[in-house]
Coordinates of C-alpha atoms and ligand atoms in Angstrom, one line a residue:
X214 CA -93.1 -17.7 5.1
X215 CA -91.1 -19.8 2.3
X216 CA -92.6 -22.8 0.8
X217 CA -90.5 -25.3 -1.3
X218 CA -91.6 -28.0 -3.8
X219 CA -90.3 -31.0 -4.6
X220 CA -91.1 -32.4 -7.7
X221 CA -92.0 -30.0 -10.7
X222 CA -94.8 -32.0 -12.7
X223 CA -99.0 -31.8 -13.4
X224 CA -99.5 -31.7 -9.9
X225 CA -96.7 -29.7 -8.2
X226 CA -96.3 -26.8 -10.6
X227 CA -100.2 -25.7 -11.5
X228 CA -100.4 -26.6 -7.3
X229 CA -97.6 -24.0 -6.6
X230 CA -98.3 -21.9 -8.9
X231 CA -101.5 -21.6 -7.3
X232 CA -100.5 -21.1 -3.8
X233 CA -98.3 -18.3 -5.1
X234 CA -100.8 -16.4 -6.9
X235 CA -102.8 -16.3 -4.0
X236 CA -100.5 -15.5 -1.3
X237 CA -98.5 -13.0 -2.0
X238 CA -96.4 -12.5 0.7
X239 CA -95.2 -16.3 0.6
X240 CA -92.2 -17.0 -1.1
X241 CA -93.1 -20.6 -3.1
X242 CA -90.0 -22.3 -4.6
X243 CA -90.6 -25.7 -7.0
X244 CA -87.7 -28.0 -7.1
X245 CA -86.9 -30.4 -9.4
X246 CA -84.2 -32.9 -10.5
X247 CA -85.0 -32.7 -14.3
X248 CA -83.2 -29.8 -15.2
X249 CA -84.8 -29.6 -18.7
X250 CA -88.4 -29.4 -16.6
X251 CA -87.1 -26.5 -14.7
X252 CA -85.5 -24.8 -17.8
X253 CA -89.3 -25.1 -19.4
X254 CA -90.5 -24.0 -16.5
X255 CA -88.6 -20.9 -16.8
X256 CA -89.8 -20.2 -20.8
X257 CA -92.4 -19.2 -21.9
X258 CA -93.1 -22.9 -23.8
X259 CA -94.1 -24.4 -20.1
X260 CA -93.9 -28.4 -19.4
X261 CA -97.3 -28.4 -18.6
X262 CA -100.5 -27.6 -20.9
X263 CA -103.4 -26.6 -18.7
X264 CA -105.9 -23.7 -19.7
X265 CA -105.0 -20.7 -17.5
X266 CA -101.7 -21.7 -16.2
X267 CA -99.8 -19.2 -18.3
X268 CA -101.4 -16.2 -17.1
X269 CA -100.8 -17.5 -13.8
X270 CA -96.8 -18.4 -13.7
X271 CA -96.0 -15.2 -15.9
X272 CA -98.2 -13.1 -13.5
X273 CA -96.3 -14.6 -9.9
X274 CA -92.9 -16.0 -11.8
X275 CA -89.7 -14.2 -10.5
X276 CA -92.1 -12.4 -8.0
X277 CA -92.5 -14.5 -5.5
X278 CA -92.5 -18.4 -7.5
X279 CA -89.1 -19.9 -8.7
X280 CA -88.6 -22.7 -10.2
X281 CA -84.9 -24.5 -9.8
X282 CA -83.2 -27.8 -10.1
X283 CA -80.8 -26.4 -6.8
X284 CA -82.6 -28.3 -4.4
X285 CA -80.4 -27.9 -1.3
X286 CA -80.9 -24.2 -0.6
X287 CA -85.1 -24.4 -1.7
X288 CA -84.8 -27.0 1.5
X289 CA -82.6 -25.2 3.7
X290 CA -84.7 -22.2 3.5
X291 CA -88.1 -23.5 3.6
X292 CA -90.4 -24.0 6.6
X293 CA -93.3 -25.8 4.5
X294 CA -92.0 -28.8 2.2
X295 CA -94.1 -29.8 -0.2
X296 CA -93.2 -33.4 -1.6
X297 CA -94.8 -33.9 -5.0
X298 CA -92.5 -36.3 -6.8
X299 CA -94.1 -39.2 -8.8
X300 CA -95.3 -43.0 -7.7
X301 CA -95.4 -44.9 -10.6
X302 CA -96.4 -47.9 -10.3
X303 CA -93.6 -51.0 -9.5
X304 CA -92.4 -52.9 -12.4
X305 CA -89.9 -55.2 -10.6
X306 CA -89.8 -57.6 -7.4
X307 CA -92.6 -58.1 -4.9
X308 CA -96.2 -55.8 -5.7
X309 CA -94.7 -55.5 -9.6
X310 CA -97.7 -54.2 -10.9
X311 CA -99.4 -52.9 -7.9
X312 CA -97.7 -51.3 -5.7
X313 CA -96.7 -48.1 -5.9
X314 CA -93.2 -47.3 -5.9
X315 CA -91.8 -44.9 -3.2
X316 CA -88.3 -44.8 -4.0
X317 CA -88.9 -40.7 -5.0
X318 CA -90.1 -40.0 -2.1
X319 CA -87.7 -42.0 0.0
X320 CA -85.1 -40.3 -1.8
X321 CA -86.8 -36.9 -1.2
X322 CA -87.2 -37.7 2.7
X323 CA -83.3 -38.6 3.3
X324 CA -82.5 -35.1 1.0
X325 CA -84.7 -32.8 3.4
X326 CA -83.1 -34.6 6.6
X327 CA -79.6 -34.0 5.1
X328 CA -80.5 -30.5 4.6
X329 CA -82.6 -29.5 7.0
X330 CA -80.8 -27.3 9.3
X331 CA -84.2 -26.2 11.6
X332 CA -87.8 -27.6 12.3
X333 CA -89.5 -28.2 8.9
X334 CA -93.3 -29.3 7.9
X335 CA -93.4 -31.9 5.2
X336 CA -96.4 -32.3 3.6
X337 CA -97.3 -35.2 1.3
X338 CA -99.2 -34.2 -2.1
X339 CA -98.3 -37.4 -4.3
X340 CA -100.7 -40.0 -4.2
X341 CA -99.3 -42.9 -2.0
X342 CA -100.6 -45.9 -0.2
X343 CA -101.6 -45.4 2.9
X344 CA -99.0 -45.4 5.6
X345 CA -96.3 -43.9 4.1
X346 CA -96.6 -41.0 5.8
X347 CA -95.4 -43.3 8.7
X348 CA -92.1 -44.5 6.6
X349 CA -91.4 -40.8 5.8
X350 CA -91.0 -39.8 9.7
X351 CA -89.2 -42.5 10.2
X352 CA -86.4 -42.1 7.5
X353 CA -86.7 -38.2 8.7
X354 CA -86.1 -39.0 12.2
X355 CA -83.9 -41.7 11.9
X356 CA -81.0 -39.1 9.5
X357 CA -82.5 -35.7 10.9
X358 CA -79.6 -33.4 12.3
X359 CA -79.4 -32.9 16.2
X360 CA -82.0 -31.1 17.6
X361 CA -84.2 -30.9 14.3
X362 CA -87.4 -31.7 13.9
X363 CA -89.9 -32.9 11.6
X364 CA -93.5 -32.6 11.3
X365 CA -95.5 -35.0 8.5
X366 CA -98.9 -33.9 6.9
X367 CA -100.9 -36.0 4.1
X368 CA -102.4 -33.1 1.8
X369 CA -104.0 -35.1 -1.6
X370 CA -104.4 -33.3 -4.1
X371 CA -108.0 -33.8 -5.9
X372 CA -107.0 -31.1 -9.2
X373 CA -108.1 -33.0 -12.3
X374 CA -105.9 -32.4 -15.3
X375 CA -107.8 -30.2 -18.0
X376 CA -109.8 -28.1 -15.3
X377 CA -106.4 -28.3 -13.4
X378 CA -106.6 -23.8 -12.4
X379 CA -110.4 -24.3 -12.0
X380 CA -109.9 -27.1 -9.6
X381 CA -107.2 -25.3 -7.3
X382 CA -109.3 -21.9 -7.5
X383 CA -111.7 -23.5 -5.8
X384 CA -112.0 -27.0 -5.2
X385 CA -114.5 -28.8 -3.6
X386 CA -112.8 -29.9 -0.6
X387 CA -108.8 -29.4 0.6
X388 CA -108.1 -32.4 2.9
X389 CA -105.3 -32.2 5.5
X390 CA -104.3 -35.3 7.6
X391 CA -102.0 -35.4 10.8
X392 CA -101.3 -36.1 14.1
X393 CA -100.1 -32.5 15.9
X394 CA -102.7 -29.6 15.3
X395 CA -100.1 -27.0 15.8
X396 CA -99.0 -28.7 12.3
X397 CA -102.3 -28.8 10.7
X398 CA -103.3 -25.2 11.6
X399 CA -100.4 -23.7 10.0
X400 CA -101.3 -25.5 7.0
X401 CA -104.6 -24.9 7.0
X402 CA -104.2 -20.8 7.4
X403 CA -102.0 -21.8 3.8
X404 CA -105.3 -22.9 2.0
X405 CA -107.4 -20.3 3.9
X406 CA -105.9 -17.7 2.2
X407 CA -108.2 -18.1 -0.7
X408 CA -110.5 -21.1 0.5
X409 CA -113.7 -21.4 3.0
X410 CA -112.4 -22.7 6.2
X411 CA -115.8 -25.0 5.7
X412 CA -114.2 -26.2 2.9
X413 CA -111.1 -27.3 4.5
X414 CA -111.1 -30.9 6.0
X415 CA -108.8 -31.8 8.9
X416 CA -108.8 -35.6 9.7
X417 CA -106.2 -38.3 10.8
X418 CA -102.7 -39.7 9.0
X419 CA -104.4 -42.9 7.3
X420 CA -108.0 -41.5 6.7
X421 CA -106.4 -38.6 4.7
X422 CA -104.1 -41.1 2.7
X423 CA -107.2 -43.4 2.2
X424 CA -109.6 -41.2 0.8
X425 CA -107.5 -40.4 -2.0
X426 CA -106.7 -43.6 -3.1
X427 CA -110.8 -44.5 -2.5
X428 CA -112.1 -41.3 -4.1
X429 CA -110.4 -42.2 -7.2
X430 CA -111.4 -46.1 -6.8
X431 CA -114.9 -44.5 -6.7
X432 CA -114.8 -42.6 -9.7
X433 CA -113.3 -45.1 -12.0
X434 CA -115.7 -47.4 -10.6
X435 CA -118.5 -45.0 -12.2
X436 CA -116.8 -45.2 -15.0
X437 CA -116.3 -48.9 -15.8
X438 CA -120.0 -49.2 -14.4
X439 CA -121.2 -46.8 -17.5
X440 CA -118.4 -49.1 -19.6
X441 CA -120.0 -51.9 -19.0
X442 CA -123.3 -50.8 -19.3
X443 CA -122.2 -49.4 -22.8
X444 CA -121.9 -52.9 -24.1
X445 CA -125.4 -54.2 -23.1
X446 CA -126.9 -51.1 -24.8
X447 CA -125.0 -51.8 -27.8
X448 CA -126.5 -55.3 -28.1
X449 CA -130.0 -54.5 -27.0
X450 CA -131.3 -51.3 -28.8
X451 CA -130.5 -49.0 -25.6
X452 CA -128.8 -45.9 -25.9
X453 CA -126.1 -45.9 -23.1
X454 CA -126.4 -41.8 -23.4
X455 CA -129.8 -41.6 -22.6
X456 CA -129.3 -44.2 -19.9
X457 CA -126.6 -42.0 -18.1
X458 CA -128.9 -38.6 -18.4
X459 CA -131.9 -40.6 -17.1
X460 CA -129.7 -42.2 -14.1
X461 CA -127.7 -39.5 -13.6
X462 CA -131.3 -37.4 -12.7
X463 CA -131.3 -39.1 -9.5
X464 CA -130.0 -36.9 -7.4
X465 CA -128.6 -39.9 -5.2
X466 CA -126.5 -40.8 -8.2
X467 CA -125.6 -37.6 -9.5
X468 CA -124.6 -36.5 -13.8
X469 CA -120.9 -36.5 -13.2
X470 CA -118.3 -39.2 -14.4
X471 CA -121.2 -41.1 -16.1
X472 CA -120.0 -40.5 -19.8
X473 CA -119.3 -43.8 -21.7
X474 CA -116.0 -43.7 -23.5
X475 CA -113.1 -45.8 -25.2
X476 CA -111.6 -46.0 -21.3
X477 CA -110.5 -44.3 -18.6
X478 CA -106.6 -42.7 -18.7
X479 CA -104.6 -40.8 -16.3
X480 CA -101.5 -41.2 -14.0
X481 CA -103.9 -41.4 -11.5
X482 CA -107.0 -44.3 -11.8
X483 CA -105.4 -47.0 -12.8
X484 CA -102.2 -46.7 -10.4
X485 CA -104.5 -45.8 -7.6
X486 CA -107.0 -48.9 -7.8
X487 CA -104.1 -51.1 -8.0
X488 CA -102.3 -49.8 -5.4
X489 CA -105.6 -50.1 -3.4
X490 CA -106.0 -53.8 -4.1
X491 CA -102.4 -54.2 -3.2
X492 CA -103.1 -53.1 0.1
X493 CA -106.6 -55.0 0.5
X494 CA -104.1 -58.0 -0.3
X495 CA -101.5 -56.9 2.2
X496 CA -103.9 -56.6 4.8
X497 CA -105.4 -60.1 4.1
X498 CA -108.8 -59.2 2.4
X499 CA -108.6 -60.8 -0.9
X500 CA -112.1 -60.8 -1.4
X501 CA -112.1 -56.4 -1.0
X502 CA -108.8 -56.7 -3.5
X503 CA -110.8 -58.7 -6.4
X504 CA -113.9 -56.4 -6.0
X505 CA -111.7 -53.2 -7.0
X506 CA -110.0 -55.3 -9.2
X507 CA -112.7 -55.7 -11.8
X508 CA -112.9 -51.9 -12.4
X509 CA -109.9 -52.0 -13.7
X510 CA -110.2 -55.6 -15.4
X511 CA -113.6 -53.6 -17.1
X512 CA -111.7 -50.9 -18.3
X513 CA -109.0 -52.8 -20.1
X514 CA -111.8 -55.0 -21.9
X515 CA -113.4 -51.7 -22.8
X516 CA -110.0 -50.9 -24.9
X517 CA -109.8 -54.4 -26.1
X518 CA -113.6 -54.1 -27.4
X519 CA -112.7 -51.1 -29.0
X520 CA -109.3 -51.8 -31.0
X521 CA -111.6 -55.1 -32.0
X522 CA -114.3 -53.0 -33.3
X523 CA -112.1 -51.6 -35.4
X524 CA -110.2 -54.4 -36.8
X525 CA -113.7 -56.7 -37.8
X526 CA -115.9 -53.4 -38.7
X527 CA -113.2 -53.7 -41.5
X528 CA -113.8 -56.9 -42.5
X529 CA -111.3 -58.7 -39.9
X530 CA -108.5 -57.3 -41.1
X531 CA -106.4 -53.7 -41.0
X532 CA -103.3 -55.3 -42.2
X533 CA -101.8 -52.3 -44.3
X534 CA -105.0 -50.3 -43.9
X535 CA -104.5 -46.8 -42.6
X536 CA -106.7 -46.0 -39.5
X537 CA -106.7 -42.2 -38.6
X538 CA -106.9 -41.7 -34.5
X539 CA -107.7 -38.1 -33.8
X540 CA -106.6 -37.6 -30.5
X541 CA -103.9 -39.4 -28.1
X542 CA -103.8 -37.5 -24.7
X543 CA -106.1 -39.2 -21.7
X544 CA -108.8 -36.5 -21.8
X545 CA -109.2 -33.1 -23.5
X546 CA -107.2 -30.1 -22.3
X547 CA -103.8 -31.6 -21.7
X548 CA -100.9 -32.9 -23.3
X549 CA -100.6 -35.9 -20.7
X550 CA -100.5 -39.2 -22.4
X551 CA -100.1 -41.1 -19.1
X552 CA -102.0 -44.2 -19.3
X553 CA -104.2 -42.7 -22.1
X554 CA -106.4 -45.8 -24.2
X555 CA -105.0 -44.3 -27.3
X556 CA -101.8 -46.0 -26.6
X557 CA -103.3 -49.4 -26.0
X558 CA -105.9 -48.9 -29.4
X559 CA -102.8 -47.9 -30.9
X560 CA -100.6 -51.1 -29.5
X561 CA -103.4 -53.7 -30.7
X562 CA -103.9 -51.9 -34.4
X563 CA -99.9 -51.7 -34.8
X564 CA -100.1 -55.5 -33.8
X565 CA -102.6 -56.2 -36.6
X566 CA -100.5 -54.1 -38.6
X567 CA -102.4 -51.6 -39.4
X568 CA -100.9 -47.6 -40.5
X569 CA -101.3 -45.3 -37.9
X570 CA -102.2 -41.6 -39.0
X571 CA -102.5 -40.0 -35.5
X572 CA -102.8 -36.4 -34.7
X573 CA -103.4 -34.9 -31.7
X574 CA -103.6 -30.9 -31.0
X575 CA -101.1 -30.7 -28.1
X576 CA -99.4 -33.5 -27.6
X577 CA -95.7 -34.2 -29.2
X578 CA -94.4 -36.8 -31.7
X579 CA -91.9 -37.4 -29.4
X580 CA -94.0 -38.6 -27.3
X581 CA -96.6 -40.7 -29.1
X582 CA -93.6 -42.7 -30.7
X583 CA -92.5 -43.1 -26.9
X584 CA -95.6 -44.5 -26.0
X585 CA -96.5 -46.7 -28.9
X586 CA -92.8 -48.2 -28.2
X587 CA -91.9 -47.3 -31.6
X588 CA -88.6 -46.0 -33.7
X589 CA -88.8 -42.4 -35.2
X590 CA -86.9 -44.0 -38.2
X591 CA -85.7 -47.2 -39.2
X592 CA -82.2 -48.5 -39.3
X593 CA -81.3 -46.9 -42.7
X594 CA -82.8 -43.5 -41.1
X595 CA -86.3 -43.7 -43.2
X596 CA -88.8 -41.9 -41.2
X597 CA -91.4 -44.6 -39.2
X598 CA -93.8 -45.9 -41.9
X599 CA -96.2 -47.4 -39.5
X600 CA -97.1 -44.7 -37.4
X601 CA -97.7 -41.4 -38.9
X602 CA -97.7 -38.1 -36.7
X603 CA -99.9 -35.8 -38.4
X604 CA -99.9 -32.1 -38.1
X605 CA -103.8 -30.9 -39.2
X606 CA -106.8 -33.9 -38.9
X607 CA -107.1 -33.7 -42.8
X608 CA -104.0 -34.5 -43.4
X609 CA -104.7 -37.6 -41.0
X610 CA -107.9 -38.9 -42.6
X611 CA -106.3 -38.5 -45.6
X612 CA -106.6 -41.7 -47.8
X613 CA -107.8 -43.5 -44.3
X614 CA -110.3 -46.9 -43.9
X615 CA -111.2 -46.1 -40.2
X616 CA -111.0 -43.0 -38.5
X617 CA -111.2 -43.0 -34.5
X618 CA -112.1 -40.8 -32.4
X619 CA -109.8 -41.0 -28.9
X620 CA -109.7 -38.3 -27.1
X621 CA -112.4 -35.9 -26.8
X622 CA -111.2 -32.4 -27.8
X623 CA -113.6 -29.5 -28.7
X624 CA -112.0 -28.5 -31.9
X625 CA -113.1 -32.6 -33.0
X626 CA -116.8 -31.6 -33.2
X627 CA -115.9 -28.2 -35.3
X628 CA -113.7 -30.3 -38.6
X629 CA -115.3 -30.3 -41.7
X630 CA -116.7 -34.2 -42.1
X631 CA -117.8 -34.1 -45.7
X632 CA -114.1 -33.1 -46.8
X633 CA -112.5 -35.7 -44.4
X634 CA -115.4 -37.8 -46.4
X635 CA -114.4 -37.4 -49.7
X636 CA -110.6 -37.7 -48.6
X637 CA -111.4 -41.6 -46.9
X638 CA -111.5 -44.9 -48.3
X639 CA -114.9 -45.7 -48.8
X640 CA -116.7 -47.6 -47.3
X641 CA -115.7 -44.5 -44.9
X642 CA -115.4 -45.8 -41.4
X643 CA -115.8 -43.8 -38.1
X644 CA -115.0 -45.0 -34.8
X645 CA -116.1 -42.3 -32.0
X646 CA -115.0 -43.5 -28.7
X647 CA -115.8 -40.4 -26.8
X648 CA -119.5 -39.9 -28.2
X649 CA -119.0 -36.3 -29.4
X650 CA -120.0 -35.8 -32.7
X651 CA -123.1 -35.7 -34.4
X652 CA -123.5 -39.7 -35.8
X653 CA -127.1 -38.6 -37.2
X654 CA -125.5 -35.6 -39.6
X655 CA -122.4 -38.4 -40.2
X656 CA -124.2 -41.1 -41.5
X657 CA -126.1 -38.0 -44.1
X658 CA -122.7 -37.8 -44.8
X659 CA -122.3 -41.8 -45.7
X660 CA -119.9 -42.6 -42.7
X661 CA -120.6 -45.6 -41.2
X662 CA -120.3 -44.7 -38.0
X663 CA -119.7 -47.6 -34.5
X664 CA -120.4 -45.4 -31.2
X665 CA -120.0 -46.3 -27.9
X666 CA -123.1 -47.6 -26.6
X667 CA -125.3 -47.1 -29.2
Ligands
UDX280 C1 -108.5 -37.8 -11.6 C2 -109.4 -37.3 -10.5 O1 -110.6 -36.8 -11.2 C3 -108.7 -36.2 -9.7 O2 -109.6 -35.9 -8.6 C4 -107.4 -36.8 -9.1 O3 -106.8 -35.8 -8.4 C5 -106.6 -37.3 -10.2 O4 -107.3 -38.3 -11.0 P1 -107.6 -36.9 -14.0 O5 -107.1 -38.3 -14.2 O6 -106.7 -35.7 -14.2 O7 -108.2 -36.7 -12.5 O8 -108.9 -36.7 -14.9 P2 -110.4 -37.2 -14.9 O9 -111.3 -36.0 -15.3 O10 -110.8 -37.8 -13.6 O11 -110.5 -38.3 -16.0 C6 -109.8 -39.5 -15.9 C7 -110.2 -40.4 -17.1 O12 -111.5 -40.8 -17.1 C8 -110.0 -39.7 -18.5 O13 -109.4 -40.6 -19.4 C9 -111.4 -39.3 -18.9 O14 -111.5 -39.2 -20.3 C10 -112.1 -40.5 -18.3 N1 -113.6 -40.3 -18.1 C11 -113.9 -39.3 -17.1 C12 -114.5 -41.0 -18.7 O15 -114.2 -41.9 -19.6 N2 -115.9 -40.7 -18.5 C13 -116.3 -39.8 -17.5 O16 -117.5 -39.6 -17.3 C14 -115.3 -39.1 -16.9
ADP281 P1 -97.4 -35.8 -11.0 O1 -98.5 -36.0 -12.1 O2 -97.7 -36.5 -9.7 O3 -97.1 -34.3 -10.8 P2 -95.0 -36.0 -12.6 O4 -94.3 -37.2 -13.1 O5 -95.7 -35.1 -13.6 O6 -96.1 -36.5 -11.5 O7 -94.0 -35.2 -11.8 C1 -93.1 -35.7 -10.8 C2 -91.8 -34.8 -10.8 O8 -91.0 -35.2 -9.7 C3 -90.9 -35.1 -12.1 O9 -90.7 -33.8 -12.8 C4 -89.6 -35.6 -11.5 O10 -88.5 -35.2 -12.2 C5 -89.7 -35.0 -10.1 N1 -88.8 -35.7 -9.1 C6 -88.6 -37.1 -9.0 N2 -87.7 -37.3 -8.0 C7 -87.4 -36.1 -7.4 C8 -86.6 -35.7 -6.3 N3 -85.9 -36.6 -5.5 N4 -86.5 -34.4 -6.1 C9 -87.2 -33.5 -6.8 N5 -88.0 -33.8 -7.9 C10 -88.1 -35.1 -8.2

């Protein structure tokens, strides 16, 4: 059997990988239209950080999983086409904002029925609103060669970025939604190759496209709930930790996704929910649409809150003062900046004019500057003076005012604090927005430390 992939990013290359590793005797091939991707793909400096992905590409690369920007013959060949391009959200005309735009995966759909010389199963892994499933057979029918035919699966993937190889080893569920079983089955044999047939979860078109987009609503939900929560205990004594333990006890609550933070990142959350109130709109329930709304609405005061912590912790102004931000990606464990609160703390301390010192173990300068909408150097080519990309944390805190904590990486909680200490402006200020370090040992130290919650 051959496999192809379409679209070489966090969720199609750790997925493939995956499926390669544990199938031997399928041939898995990832397409993609960056050629740069592809030619880090093929290094050994991969696109993608994730703990344990190397081992795996270097194991199955060249065995029996390519990687290549020649897309035509990776469809011709295949008899399973995975299509995991990206849906960003729209930024022009009508659902600008909200809706997700499928323009990838139209363009994907009229490639594979251009191509396509025999029957093929196309299998949808990028999250998408529900019903598009319906719009890809329909541009596959409508330019499919004579006598070829197409079968369309919904597959979501559930992988979390960070735990990414954990995730796909052996995930919780695998969810698999269409309309001919013949279809389904040969999928499902795919997954069984490594995962309890219990485990794998065969439903309709929509509910499979649906529960994605709500299983994501409901986890950010958690998540603005603690947020929110976070605030109350910081005005009333409580300790939103403790809360979240002595909550999450209930076993009809559950531990996970209850950690209070600076706010939620990802690719995934924030396009998700919105895409989901788009729909609720579409389908005339404005009501449902506001509900989901305010979980994101929570979130984006929850970065506001913070970036104004900082600014009248230090006595209402950071004009010329430099804060430190350890940490930029969304979460720990990858280099993935997408949607990360880092950028947004970032935005609202550049817009009071504040120095950024930022250093963050994996992810690139390139990048931050990218996000933070920023020039590398200024029109007489003098390196940015306003954002600083730091190599090592000391070098960071360095001659700092504030120092915030963004992301939650291990190494954070190993630094030496009394050195960063002595190097600060004092009063030393610290900022942890991910509730990882000890504030009790801190404040020995004679930080002045703001946590979430607390
Ligand atoms: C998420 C879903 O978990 C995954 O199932 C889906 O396939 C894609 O979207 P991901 O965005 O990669 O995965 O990471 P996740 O671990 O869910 O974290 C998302 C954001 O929430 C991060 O910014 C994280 O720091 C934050 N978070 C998570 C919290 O602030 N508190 C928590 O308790 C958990
Ligand atoms: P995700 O997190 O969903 O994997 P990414 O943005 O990391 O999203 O990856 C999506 C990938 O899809 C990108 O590498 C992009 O170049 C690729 N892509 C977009 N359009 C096409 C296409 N028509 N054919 C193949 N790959 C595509």
């Amino acid at each position: 059997m051959k496999i192809c992939c379409l679209g070489a990013g966090y969720v199609g290359g750790p997925t493939m990988a995956m499926i390669a590793h544990k199938c031997p005797d399928i041939t898995v091939t990832v397409a993609d239209i960056n050629e740069k991707r592809i030619a880090a793909w093929n290094s050994a400096e991969l696109p993608v950080f994730e703990p344990g992905l190397d081992d795996i590409v270097q194991a199955n690369r060249g065995r029996n999983l390519f990687f290549t920007s020649d897309m035509v013959p990776a469809i011709r060949d295949a008899d399973i086409i995975f299509v995991s391009v990206g849906t960003p959200t729209k930024t022009y005309g009508t659902g600008s904002g909200k809706a997700a735009d499928l323009k990838y995966i139209e363009l994907c759909a009229r490639m594979i029925a251009e191509h396509a010389e025999g029957p093929k199963l196309v299998v949808e892994k990028s999250t998408i609103p529900v019903r598009t499933a319906e719009s890809l057979k329909r541009v596959l029918g409508a330019n499919s060669r004579p006598g070829v035919t197409f079968d369309v699966l919904s597959n979501p993937e559930f992988l979390a970025e960070g735990t990414a190889i954990d995730d796909l080893n052996c995930p919780d569920r695998v969810l698999i939604g269409g309309e001919s079983p013949a279809a389904i089955e040969k999928l499902v044999d795919v997954y069984a190759n490594w995962i309890p047939r219990d485990r794998i979860i065969t439903t309709n078109l929509w509910s499979s496209e649906l529960s994605k987009l709500v299983a994501n609503a409901f986890l950010a939900q958690r998540i603005s709930s603690i947020n929110s929560i976070s605030a109350l205990c910081e005005k009333t004594g409580a300790n939103v930790d403790e809360v979240a333990n002595a909550i999450g006890r209930d076993s009809r609550i559950g531990p996970k996704f209850l950690k209070a933070s600076v706010g939620f990142g990802g690719s995934c959350f924030q396009k998700d929910l919105m895409n989901l109130v788009y729909l609720c709109e579409h389908f005339g329930l404005p009501d449902v649409a506001r509900y989901w709304e305010q979980v994101t609405d929570m979130n984006d005061w929850q970065k506001r809150r913070f970036s104004s912590k900082i600014v009248t912790t230090l006595f209402n102004t950071v004009n010329g003062k430099r804060i430190a931000m350890f940490g930029f990606a969304f979460k720990k464990d990858t280099n993935d900046t997408r949607e990360s609160a880092a950028i947004y703390v970032g935005r609202d301390l550049l817009e009071e004019q504040a120095t950024l010192a930022i250093y963050d173990p994996k992810v690139s300068a390139d990048q931050i500057f990218y996000d933070l909408q920023q020039p590398q150097t200024d029109a007489d080519g003098k390196p940015n003076d306003k954002a600083l990309i730091c190599s090592d944390p000391y070098e960071a805190a360095k001659g700092a005012h504030g120092l915030a904590i963004l992301t939650e990486w291990d190494s954070f909680k190993e630094l030496d604090y009394q050195r960063i200490y002595d190097d600060m402006m004092k009063p030393a200020f610290l900022f942890d927005g991910r509730n990882i370090l000890d504030h009790t040992e801190l404040r020995k130290i004679g930080f002045e430390v703001f946590a979430i919650g607390q």
